[in-house]
Amino acid sequence: MILVCGEALIDLFVGPPEGTEMPARAVAGGSPFNVAIGLARLGARSAFLGGISRDRFGVLLADILEREGVDTRFIVRTDRLSTLSAIATAPDGQPRYSFHGELAADRSLAAEDLPDHLPDEVRALTFGSYTMVVEPVGSAYAMLAEREKGRRVISVDPNVRPTVVSDMKRWSAAAARFYRCATIVKASDEDVHAAFGADASLADVAAYWLGYGARLVVITRGAEGAVAFGATGAVEVPGRKVSVRDTVGAGDTFHAALLARLAATGRLDEAAIAALDREALGDLLAYATAAASVTITRRGADLPHCADVEAVLAQDAAAPSLSRAI
């Protein structure tokens, strides 16, 4: 089982103004919420640990997790309200976010809400997005990561949200607590440039994370594909040419697919991840890229099932390898 730690919220997809009105569509979301569902859809056992409101939105979030087959025993219910994340899609298809969540349910989880111990079936934990940074939840999750370091795989996706915490020094200091515990760091090139500067080298930032002790660093590059850095060097795969509807959920899909593929191939442990060779890294990236390519052809964060990804990969069965060492 993979325990996903972080926020579950409501994405409010906002359309262009129509006179005095602005049409909107409320959809269950949140990066960790998406990852938990993505794992389940890809055949991996997943569970969710986070604060979820008892309000109408929170009921929806919890019901969806259960319906998708995500284990909800670790959810902490609260009377605090659900976070709303307003999303407007720019002409280039990229989402633009604004968060409305001060004192909300997802931020209110505290150290005393953590389980005293995790069952042996939990093989990995994931942390990501703004709940690594805001308090008290950030410190609670950091305590959990520090406690479980060395016992289980820990995967971190910073998923930087400047609209939540605009001070990147504060974000970086808070996120470093998780990097020190990470087995895997998955990030986007946008995360890298937001946190480390527009001129930051992906290889240099990957070396920084590997220096903290990560065994694998994977950085996605949008249409340009993805690159993985590990003990055997770096491997990259190109992006897939598809008709992009929007990119909401693409990074969450990629993260879920990475972990699901590791679990499916018997490599969801620190030693196996450290020993990944270039062929295994190429396979891992190809699978995650294929999964993300499905999501971006759909409206919103509609993550793929196993059969969707297998269908994409079947198209490549007779093609040369897409990965190459760099």
mmCIF file of C-alpha atoms in Angstrom:
data_model
loop_
_atom_site.group_PDB
_atom_site.id
_atom_site.type_symbol
_atom_site.label_atom_id
_atom_site.label_comp_id
_atom_site.label_asym_id
_atom_site.label_seq_id
_atom_site.Cartn_x
_atom_site.Cartn_y
_atom_site.Cartn_z
ATOM 1 C CA MET A 1 0.000 0.000 0.000
ATOM 2 C CA ILE A 2 1.090 3.566 -0.759
ATOM 3 C CA LEU A 3 -0.053 6.191 1.769
ATOM 4 C CA VAL A 4 -0.645 9.562 0.128
ATOM 5 C CA CYS A 5 -0.346 12.543 2.485
ATOM 6 C CA GLY A 6 -1.632 15.991 1.607
ATOM 7 C CA GLU A 7 -4.640 18.030 0.594
ATOM 8 C CA ALA A 8 -8.033 17.176 -0.818
ATOM 9 C CA LEU A 9 -9.931 20.232 -1.993
ATOM 10 C CA ILE A 10 -12.411 21.585 -4.493
ATOM 11 C CA ASP A 11 -11.142 22.862 -7.815
ATOM 12 C CA LEU A 12 -13.388 25.632 -9.068
ATOM 13 C CA PHE A 13 -12.888 25.802 -12.834
ATOM 14 C CA VAL A 14 -13.757 29.359 -13.802
ATOM 15 C CA GLY A 15 -14.846 30.321 -17.290
ATOM 16 C CA PRO A 16 -14.604 33.757 -18.966
ATOM 17 C CA PRO A 17 -16.922 36.477 -17.596
ATOM 18 C CA GLU A 18 -20.433 36.696 -19.032
ATOM 19 C CA GLY A 19 -21.687 40.139 -18.134
ATOM 20 C CA THR A 20 -21.960 40.267 -14.354
ATOM 21 C CA GLU A 21 -21.541 36.500 -14.012
ATOM 22 C CA MET A 22 -18.567 34.171 -14.123
ATOM 23 C CA PRO A 23 -19.547 30.551 -14.747
ATOM 24 C CA ALA A 24 -17.728 27.942 -12.688
ATOM 25 C CA ARG A 25 -17.654 24.166 -12.280
ATOM 26 C CA ALA A 26 -16.792 22.601 -8.910
ATOM 27 C CA VAL A 27 -14.665 19.449 -9.168
ATOM 28 C CA ALA A 28 -12.986 17.332 -6.496
ATOM 29 C CA GLY A 29 -9.214 17.792 -6.625
ATOM 30 C CA GLY A 30 -5.941 18.522 -4.935
ATOM 31 C CA SER A 31 -2.614 17.126 -6.054
ATOM 32 C CA PRO A 32 -2.305 14.381 -3.383
ATOM 33 C CA PHE A 33 -6.016 13.552 -3.766
ATOM 34 C CA ASN A 34 -5.380 13.017 -7.489
ATOM 35 C CA VAL A 35 -2.293 10.909 -6.816
ATOM 36 C CA ALA A 36 -4.224 8.612 -4.470
ATOM 37 C CA ILE A 37 -6.921 8.054 -7.091
ATOM 38 C CA GLY A 38 -4.347 7.710 -9.867
ATOM 39 C CA LEU A 39 -2.566 4.953 -7.951
ATOM 40 C CA ALA A 40 -5.816 3.055 -7.418
ATOM 41 C CA ARG A 41 -6.785 3.364 -11.080
ATOM 42 C CA LEU A 42 -3.368 2.057 -12.099
ATOM 43 C CA GLY A 43 -3.740 -1.034 -9.964
ATOM 44 C CA ALA A 44 -1.723 0.001 -6.904
ATOM 45 C CA ARG A 45 -3.223 -0.122 -3.418
ATOM 46 C CA SER A 46 -3.438 3.396 -2.042
ATOM 47 C CA ALA A 47 -4.613 5.154 1.105
ATOM 48 C CA PHE A 48 -5.108 8.836 1.934
ATOM 49 C CA LEU A 49 -3.970 10.720 5.030
ATOM 50 C CA GLY A 50 -5.245 14.267 5.279
ATOM 51 C CA GLY A 51 -7.766 16.602 6.859
ATOM 52 C CA ILE A 52 -11.174 16.540 5.161
ATOM 53 C CA SER A 53 -14.108 18.721 6.151
ATOM 54 C CA ARG A 54 -17.524 17.514 7.208
ATOM 55 C CA ASP A 55 -19.061 20.184 4.956
ATOM 56 C CA ARG A 56 -20.805 19.251 1.717
ATOM 57 C CA PHE A 57 -17.595 19.502 -0.269
ATOM 58 C CA GLY A 58 -15.774 17.295 2.219
ATOM 59 C CA VAL A 59 -18.484 14.657 2.022
ATOM 60 C CA LEU A 60 -18.001 14.623 -1.746
ATOM 61 C CA LEU A 61 -14.224 14.267 -1.416
ATOM 62 C CA ALA A 62 -14.429 11.356 1.034
ATOM 63 C CA ASP A 63 -17.125 9.622 -1.005
ATOM 64 C CA ILE A 64 -15.060 9.843 -4.181
ATOM 65 C CA LEU A 65 -11.986 8.390 -2.505
ATOM 66 C CA GLU A 66 -14.034 5.431 -1.266
ATOM 67 C CA ARG A 67 -15.692 4.945 -4.645
ATOM 68 C CA GLU A 68 -12.306 4.932 -6.376
ATOM 69 C CA GLY A 69 -11.034 2.214 -4.045
ATOM 70 C CA VAL A 70 -8.711 4.397 -1.964
ATOM 71 C CA ASP A 71 -8.373 3.297 1.681
ATOM 72 C CA THR A 72 -9.849 6.088 3.825
ATOM 73 C CA ARG A 73 -9.060 4.796 7.320
ATOM 74 C CA PHE A 74 -6.370 7.498 7.824
ATOM 75 C CA ILE A 75 -8.599 10.468 6.942
ATOM 76 C CA VAL A 76 -9.045 13.048 9.727
ATOM 77 C CA ARG A 77 -12.535 14.577 9.620
ATOM 78 C CA THR A 78 -13.002 18.139 10.892
ATOM 79 C CA ASP A 79 -15.647 20.869 11.069
ATOM 80 C CA ARG A 80 -13.286 23.319 9.359
ATOM 81 C CA LEU A 81 -14.299 24.256 5.812
ATOM 82 C CA SER A 82 -12.906 22.802 2.597
ATOM 83 C CA THR A 83 -10.307 24.683 0.586
ATOM 84 C CA LEU A 84 -11.457 26.093 -2.749
ATOM 85 C CA SER A 85 -8.914 26.393 -5.560
ATOM 86 C CA ALA A 86 -10.063 28.632 -8.398
ATOM 87 C CA ILE A 87 -8.546 27.634 -11.750
ATOM 88 C CA ALA A 88 -8.635 29.695 -14.919
ATOM 89 C CA THR A 89 -7.110 28.152 -18.028
ATOM 90 C CA ALA A 90 -4.800 30.445 -19.986
ATOM 91 C CA PRO A 91 -4.745 30.520 -23.812
ATOM 92 C CA ASP A 92 -1.673 28.228 -23.808
ATOM 93 C CA GLY A 93 -3.659 25.567 -21.932
ATOM 94 C CA GLN A 94 -1.741 26.054 -18.678
ATOM 95 C CA PRO A 95 -3.810 26.371 -15.493
ATOM 96 C CA ARG A 96 -3.639 29.488 -13.335
ATOM 97 C CA TYR A 97 -4.511 28.948 -9.664
ATOM 98 C CA SER A 98 -5.793 31.044 -6.761
ATOM 99 C CA PHE A 99 -6.356 29.357 -3.385
ATOM 100 C CA HIS A 100 -8.991 30.171 -0.769
ATOM 101 C CA GLY A 101 -8.102 28.043 2.228
ATOM 102 C CA GLU A 102 -6.920 29.923 5.295
ATOM 103 C CA LEU A 103 -7.698 27.820 8.404
ATOM 104 C CA ALA A 104 -9.313 25.181 6.187
ATOM 105 C CA ALA A 105 -9.565 21.439 6.826
ATOM 106 C CA ASP A 106 -6.562 20.389 4.773
ATOM 107 C CA ARG A 107 -4.265 22.811 6.622
ATOM 108 C CA SER A 108 -5.509 22.011 10.117
ATOM 109 C CA LEU A 109 -4.122 18.489 10.520
ATOM 110 C CA ALA A 110 -1.704 18.511 13.462
ATOM 111 C CA ALA A 111 0.887 16.178 14.960
ATOM 112 C CA GLU A 112 -1.643 14.681 17.379
ATOM 113 C CA ASP A 113 -3.777 13.605 14.399
ATOM 114 C CA LEU A 114 -1.053 11.337 13.027
ATOM 115 C CA PRO A 115 -1.390 7.568 13.492
ATOM 116 C CA ASP A 116 0.880 6.279 16.260
ATOM 117 C CA HIS A 117 2.207 3.644 13.886
ATOM 118 C CA LEU A 118 1.617 2.526 10.311
ATOM 119 C CA PRO A 119 0.704 -1.035 9.397
ATOM 120 C CA ASP A 120 3.354 -3.158 7.694
ATOM 121 C CA GLU A 121 1.340 -3.142 4.466
ATOM 122 C CA VAL A 122 2.275 0.534 3.952
ATOM 123 C CA ARG A 123 5.341 0.285 1.732
ATOM 124 C CA ALA A 124 5.638 3.930 0.729
ATOM 125 C CA LEU A 125 4.459 7.433 1.613
ATOM 126 C CA THR A 126 4.069 10.450 -0.629
ATOM 127 C CA PHE A 127 4.113 14.133 0.301
ATOM 128 C CA GLY A 128 3.541 17.121 -1.915
ATOM 129 C CA SER A 129 2.166 20.529 -2.712
ATOM 130 C CA TYR A 130 1.382 23.317 -0.272
ATOM 131 C CA THR A 131 0.535 21.105 2.703
ATOM 132 C CA MET A 132 4.291 20.562 3.061
ATOM 133 C CA VAL A 133 4.674 24.276 3.728
ATOM 134 C CA VAL A 134 1.637 25.727 5.533
ATOM 135 C CA GLU A 135 1.087 25.137 9.252
ATOM 136 C CA PRO A 136 0.319 23.185 11.321
ATOM 137 C CA VAL A 137 0.012 20.474 8.679
ATOM 138 C CA GLY A 138 3.490 21.028 7.224
ATOM 139 C CA SER A 139 5.229 20.296 10.506
ATOM 140 C CA ALA A 140 2.945 17.317 11.169
ATOM 141 C CA TYR A 141 3.778 15.733 7.821
ATOM 142 C CA ALA A 142 7.486 16.525 8.269
ATOM 143 C CA MET A 143 7.375 14.722 11.617
ATOM 144 C CA LEU A 144 5.796 11.708 9.909
ATOM 145 C CA ALA A 145 8.380 11.732 7.110
ATOM 146 C CA GLU A 146 11.236 11.909 9.615
ATOM 147 C CA ARG A 147 9.719 9.085 11.663
ATOM 148 C CA GLU A 148 9.285 6.785 8.669
ATOM 149 C CA LYS A 149 12.568 7.576 6.910
ATOM 150 C CA GLY A 150 14.516 4.364 6.349
ATOM 151 C CA ARG A 151 11.483 2.209 7.071
ATOM 152 C CA ARG A 152 9.536 2.918 3.903
ATOM 153 C CA VAL A 153 9.988 4.596 0.521
ATOM 154 C CA ILE A 154 9.237 8.319 0.732
ATOM 155 C CA SER A 155 8.340 10.162 -2.471
ATOM 156 C CA VAL A 156 8.147 13.967 -2.575
ATOM 157 C CA ASP A 157 6.614 16.210 -5.244
ATOM 158 C CA PRO A 158 7.111 19.881 -4.261
ATOM 159 C CA ASN A 159 4.403 21.011 -6.712
ATOM 160 C CA VAL A 160 5.276 24.625 -5.947
ATOM 161 C CA ARG A 161 2.281 26.933 -5.560
ATOM 162 C CA PRO A 162 3.426 30.589 -5.395
ATOM 163 C CA THR A 163 -0.201 31.687 -5.096
ATOM 164 C CA VAL A 164 -0.340 29.931 -1.709
ATOM 165 C CA VAL A 165 3.134 30.794 -0.396
ATOM 166 C CA SER A 166 4.817 33.493 -2.453
ATOM 167 C CA ASP A 167 8.009 33.589 -0.357
ATOM 168 C CA MET A 168 10.220 31.003 -2.079
ATOM 169 C CA LYS A 169 12.798 31.129 0.723
ATOM 170 C CA ARG A 170 10.094 30.070 3.146
ATOM 171 C CA TRP A 171 8.878 27.389 0.721
ATOM 172 C CA SER A 172 12.383 26.023 0.161
ATOM 173 C CA ALA A 173 13.191 25.909 3.887
ATOM 174 C CA ALA A 174 9.970 24.051 4.662
ATOM 175 C CA ALA A 175 10.347 21.663 1.720
ATOM 176 C CA ALA A 176 13.935 20.831 2.713
ATOM 177 C CA ARG A 177 12.543 18.947 5.717
ATOM 178 C CA PHE A 178 11.035 16.493 3.254
ATOM 179 C CA TYR A 179 13.987 16.383 0.860
ATOM 180 C CA ARG A 180 16.152 15.141 3.730
ATOM 181 C CA CYS A 181 13.812 12.152 4.069
ATOM 182 C CA ALA A 182 13.093 11.479 0.396
ATOM 183 C CA THR A 183 13.858 8.308 -1.514
ATOM 184 C CA ILE A 184 12.313 9.856 -4.649
ATOM 185 C CA VAL A 185 11.892 13.486 -5.637
ATOM 186 C CA LYS A 186 9.545 14.104 -8.550
ATOM 187 C CA ALA A 187 9.214 17.685 -9.779
ATOM 188 C CA SER A 188 8.419 19.702 -12.885
ATOM 189 C CA ASP A 189 10.773 22.118 -14.577
ATOM 190 C CA GLU A 190 8.296 24.833 -13.519
ATOM 191 C CA ASP A 191 8.788 23.777 -9.883
ATOM 192 C CA VAL A 192 12.548 23.950 -10.320
ATOM 193 C CA HIS A 193 12.510 27.406 -11.850
ATOM 194 C CA ALA A 194 9.990 28.765 -9.339
ATOM 195 C CA ALA A 195 12.000 27.530 -6.360
ATOM 196 C CA PHE A 196 15.581 27.885 -7.638
ATOM 197 C CA GLY A 197 15.396 30.619 -10.281
ATOM 198 C CA ALA A 198 14.724 30.853 -13.995
ATOM 199 C CA ASP A 199 18.326 30.008 -14.875
ATOM 200 C CA ALA A 200 18.595 26.979 -12.590
ATOM 201 C CA SER A 201 20.079 23.889 -14.217
ATOM 202 C CA LEU A 202 17.919 20.780 -13.926
ATOM 203 C CA ALA A 203 21.040 18.664 -13.479
ATOM 204 C CA ASP A 204 22.340 20.929 -10.703
ATOM 205 C CA VAL A 205 19.026 20.879 -8.855
ATOM 206 C CA ALA A 206 18.844 17.098 -9.243
ATOM 207 C CA ALA A 207 22.345 16.870 -7.760
ATOM 208 C CA TYR A 208 21.154 19.006 -4.838
ATOM 209 C CA TRP A 209 18.300 16.576 -4.128
ATOM 210 C CA LEU A 210 20.526 13.526 -4.609
ATOM 211 C CA GLY A 211 22.950 15.135 -2.175
ATOM 212 C CA TYR A 212 20.219 15.092 0.467
ATOM 213 C CA GLY A 213 20.020 11.328 0.014
ATOM 214 C CA ALA A 214 17.365 10.803 -2.656
ATOM 215 C CA ARG A 215 17.911 7.655 -4.715
ATOM 216 C CA LEU A 216 15.957 8.889 -7.718
ATOM 217 C CA VAL A 217 15.098 12.355 -9.026
ATOM 218 C CA VAL A 218 12.646 12.751 -11.905
ATOM 219 C CA ILE A 219 11.910 16.103 -13.516
ATOM 220 C CA THR A 220 9.112 16.532 -16.039
ATOM 221 C CA ARG A 221 9.460 19.091 -18.814
ATOM 222 C CA GLY A 222 5.986 19.403 -20.290
ATOM 223 C CA ALA A 223 5.932 18.768 -24.025
ATOM 224 C CA GLU A 224 9.693 18.114 -23.911
ATOM 225 C CA GLY A 225 9.272 14.899 -21.911
ATOM 226 C CA ALA A 226 11.041 13.952 -18.689
ATOM 227 C CA VAL A 227 14.494 13.191 -17.332
ATOM 228 C CA ALA A 228 15.519 10.895 -14.478
ATOM 229 C CA PHE A 229 18.714 11.127 -12.435
ATOM 230 C CA GLY A 230 20.035 8.212 -10.432
ATOM 231 C CA ALA A 231 23.194 6.381 -9.431
ATOM 232 C CA THR A 232 23.746 5.097 -12.970
ATOM 233 C CA GLY A 233 23.472 8.495 -14.610
ATOM 234 C CA ALA A 234 20.596 10.277 -16.300
ATOM 235 C CA VAL A 235 18.013 9.066 -18.790
ATOM 236 C CA GLU A 236 15.453 11.099 -20.680
ATOM 237 C CA VAL A 237 12.341 10.408 -22.730
ATOM 238 C CA PRO A 238 10.679 12.824 -25.150
ATOM 239 C CA GLY A 239 7.125 14.036 -24.794
ATOM 240 C CA ARG A 240 4.303 12.391 -26.678
ATOM 241 C CA LYS A 241 2.451 14.240 -29.424
ATOM 242 C CA VAL A 242 -1.201 14.394 -28.441
ATOM 243 C CA SER A 243 -4.080 16.836 -28.702
ATOM 244 C CA VAL A 244 -3.913 18.790 -25.444
ATOM 245 C CA ARG A 245 -7.229 19.693 -23.842
ATOM 246 C CA ASP A 246 -5.663 20.967 -20.633
ATOM 247 C CA THR A 247 -2.776 19.986 -18.389
ATOM 248 C CA VAL A 248 -4.586 19.832 -15.042
ATOM 249 C CA GLY A 249 -3.546 16.633 -13.288
ATOM 250 C CA ALA A 250 -0.714 15.751 -15.662
ATOM 251 C CA GLY A 251 1.983 15.994 -12.999
ATOM 252 C CA ASP A 252 -0.132 14.068 -10.500
ATOM 253 C CA THR A 253 -0.660 11.352 -13.091
ATOM 254 C CA PHE A 254 3.071 11.158 -13.714
ATOM 255 C CA HIS A 255 3.810 10.832 -9.988
ATOM 256 C CA ALA A 256 1.157 8.150 -9.489
ATOM 257 C CA ALA A 257 2.373 6.243 -12.537
ATOM 258 C CA LEU A 258 5.991 6.294 -11.337
ATOM 259 C CA LEU A 259 5.015 4.715 -8.044
ATOM 260 C CA ALA A 260 2.518 2.301 -9.569
ATOM 261 C CA ARG A 261 5.139 1.072 -12.029
ATOM 262 C CA LEU A 262 7.693 0.594 -9.261
ATOM 263 C CA ALA A 263 5.137 -1.377 -7.264
ATOM 264 C CA ALA A 264 4.082 -3.489 -10.251
ATOM 265 C CA THR A 265 7.698 -4.385 -11.088
ATOM 266 C CA GLY A 266 8.629 -5.244 -7.498
ATOM 267 C CA ARG A 267 10.913 -2.227 -7.066
ATOM 268 C CA LEU A 268 9.053 -0.252 -4.424
ATOM 269 C CA ASP A 269 11.864 -0.308 -1.883
ATOM 270 C CA GLU A 270 14.912 1.874 -1.366
ATOM 271 C CA ALA A 271 17.529 -0.685 -2.396
ATOM 272 C CA ALA A 272 15.722 -1.551 -5.624
ATOM 273 C CA ILE A 273 15.217 2.116 -6.504
ATOM 274 C CA ALA A 274 18.908 2.823 -5.861
ATOM 275 C CA ALA A 275 19.830 -0.068 -8.179
ATOM 276 C CA LEU A 276 17.706 1.037 -11.153
ATOM 277 C CA ASP A 277 19.744 0.806 -14.354
ATOM 278 C CA ARG A 278 19.224 2.867 -17.499
ATOM 279 C CA GLU A 279 16.870 0.332 -19.055
ATOM 280 C CA ALA A 280 14.688 0.268 -15.943
ATOM 281 C CA LEU A 281 14.720 4.073 -15.728
ATOM 282 C CA GLY A 282 13.699 4.313 -19.369
ATOM 283 C CA ASP A 283 10.817 1.913 -18.802
ATOM 284 C CA LEU A 284 9.713 3.864 -15.738
ATOM 285 C CA LEU A 285 9.735 7.190 -17.568
ATOM 286 C CA ALA A 286 8.020 5.772 -20.647
ATOM 287 C CA TYR A 287 5.185 4.391 -18.542
ATOM 288 C CA ALA A 288 4.684 7.607 -16.575
ATOM 289 C CA THR A 289 4.864 9.736 -19.729
ATOM 290 C CA ALA A 290 2.288 7.543 -21.445
ATOM 291 C CA ALA A 291 -0.025 7.855 -18.442
ATOM 292 C CA ALA A 292 0.292 11.656 -18.339
ATOM 293 C CA SER A 293 -0.327 11.860 -22.093
ATOM 294 C CA VAL A 294 -3.763 10.336 -21.529
ATOM 295 C CA THR A 295 -4.727 12.850 -18.847
ATOM 296 C CA ILE A 296 -3.911 15.916 -20.929
ATOM 297 C CA THR A 297 -6.312 14.814 -23.675
ATOM 298 C CA ARG A 298 -9.154 15.005 -21.147
ATOM 299 C CA ARG A 299 -10.945 17.815 -19.386
ATOM 300 C CA GLY A 300 -9.717 18.304 -15.831
ATOM 301 C CA ALA A 301 -7.824 15.796 -13.722
ATOM 302 C CA ASP A 302 -9.367 12.635 -15.179
ATOM 303 C CA LEU A 303 -6.505 10.228 -14.539
ATOM 304 C CA PRO A 304 -6.129 7.031 -16.586
ATOM 305 C CA HIS A 305 -6.773 3.413 -15.711
ATOM 306 C CA CYS A 306 -4.306 0.597 -16.435
ATOM 307 C CA ALA A 307 -6.013 -0.275 -19.715
ATOM 308 C CA ASP A 308 -5.689 3.314 -20.972
ATOM 309 C CA VAL A 309 -1.926 3.324 -20.428
ATOM 310 C CA GLU A 310 -1.453 -0.159 -21.866
ATOM 311 C CA ALA A 311 -3.300 0.948 -25.001
ATOM 312 C CA VAL A 312 -0.884 3.843 -25.455
ATOM 313 C CA LEU A 313 2.161 1.635 -24.864
ATOM 314 C CA ALA A 314 0.858 -0.964 -27.290
ATOM 315 C CA GLN A 315 1.192 1.634 -30.045
ATOM 316 C CA ASP A 316 4.923 1.773 -29.304
ATOM 317 C CA ALA A 317 5.480 -1.985 -29.100
ATOM 318 C CA ALA A 318 7.211 -2.206 -32.464
ATOM 319 C CA ALA A 319 8.980 1.165 -32.198
ATOM 320 C CA PRO A 320 12.627 1.698 -31.123
ATOM 321 C CA SER A 321 13.307 2.584 -27.492
ATOM 322 C CA LEU A 322 12.377 6.179 -26.669
ATOM 323 C CA SER A 323 14.913 6.524 -23.895
ATOM 324 C CA ARG A 324 18.549 7.447 -24.181
ATOM 325 C CA ALA A 325 21.391 8.032 -21.755
ATOM 326 C CA ILE A 326 22.677 11.585 -21.353
#
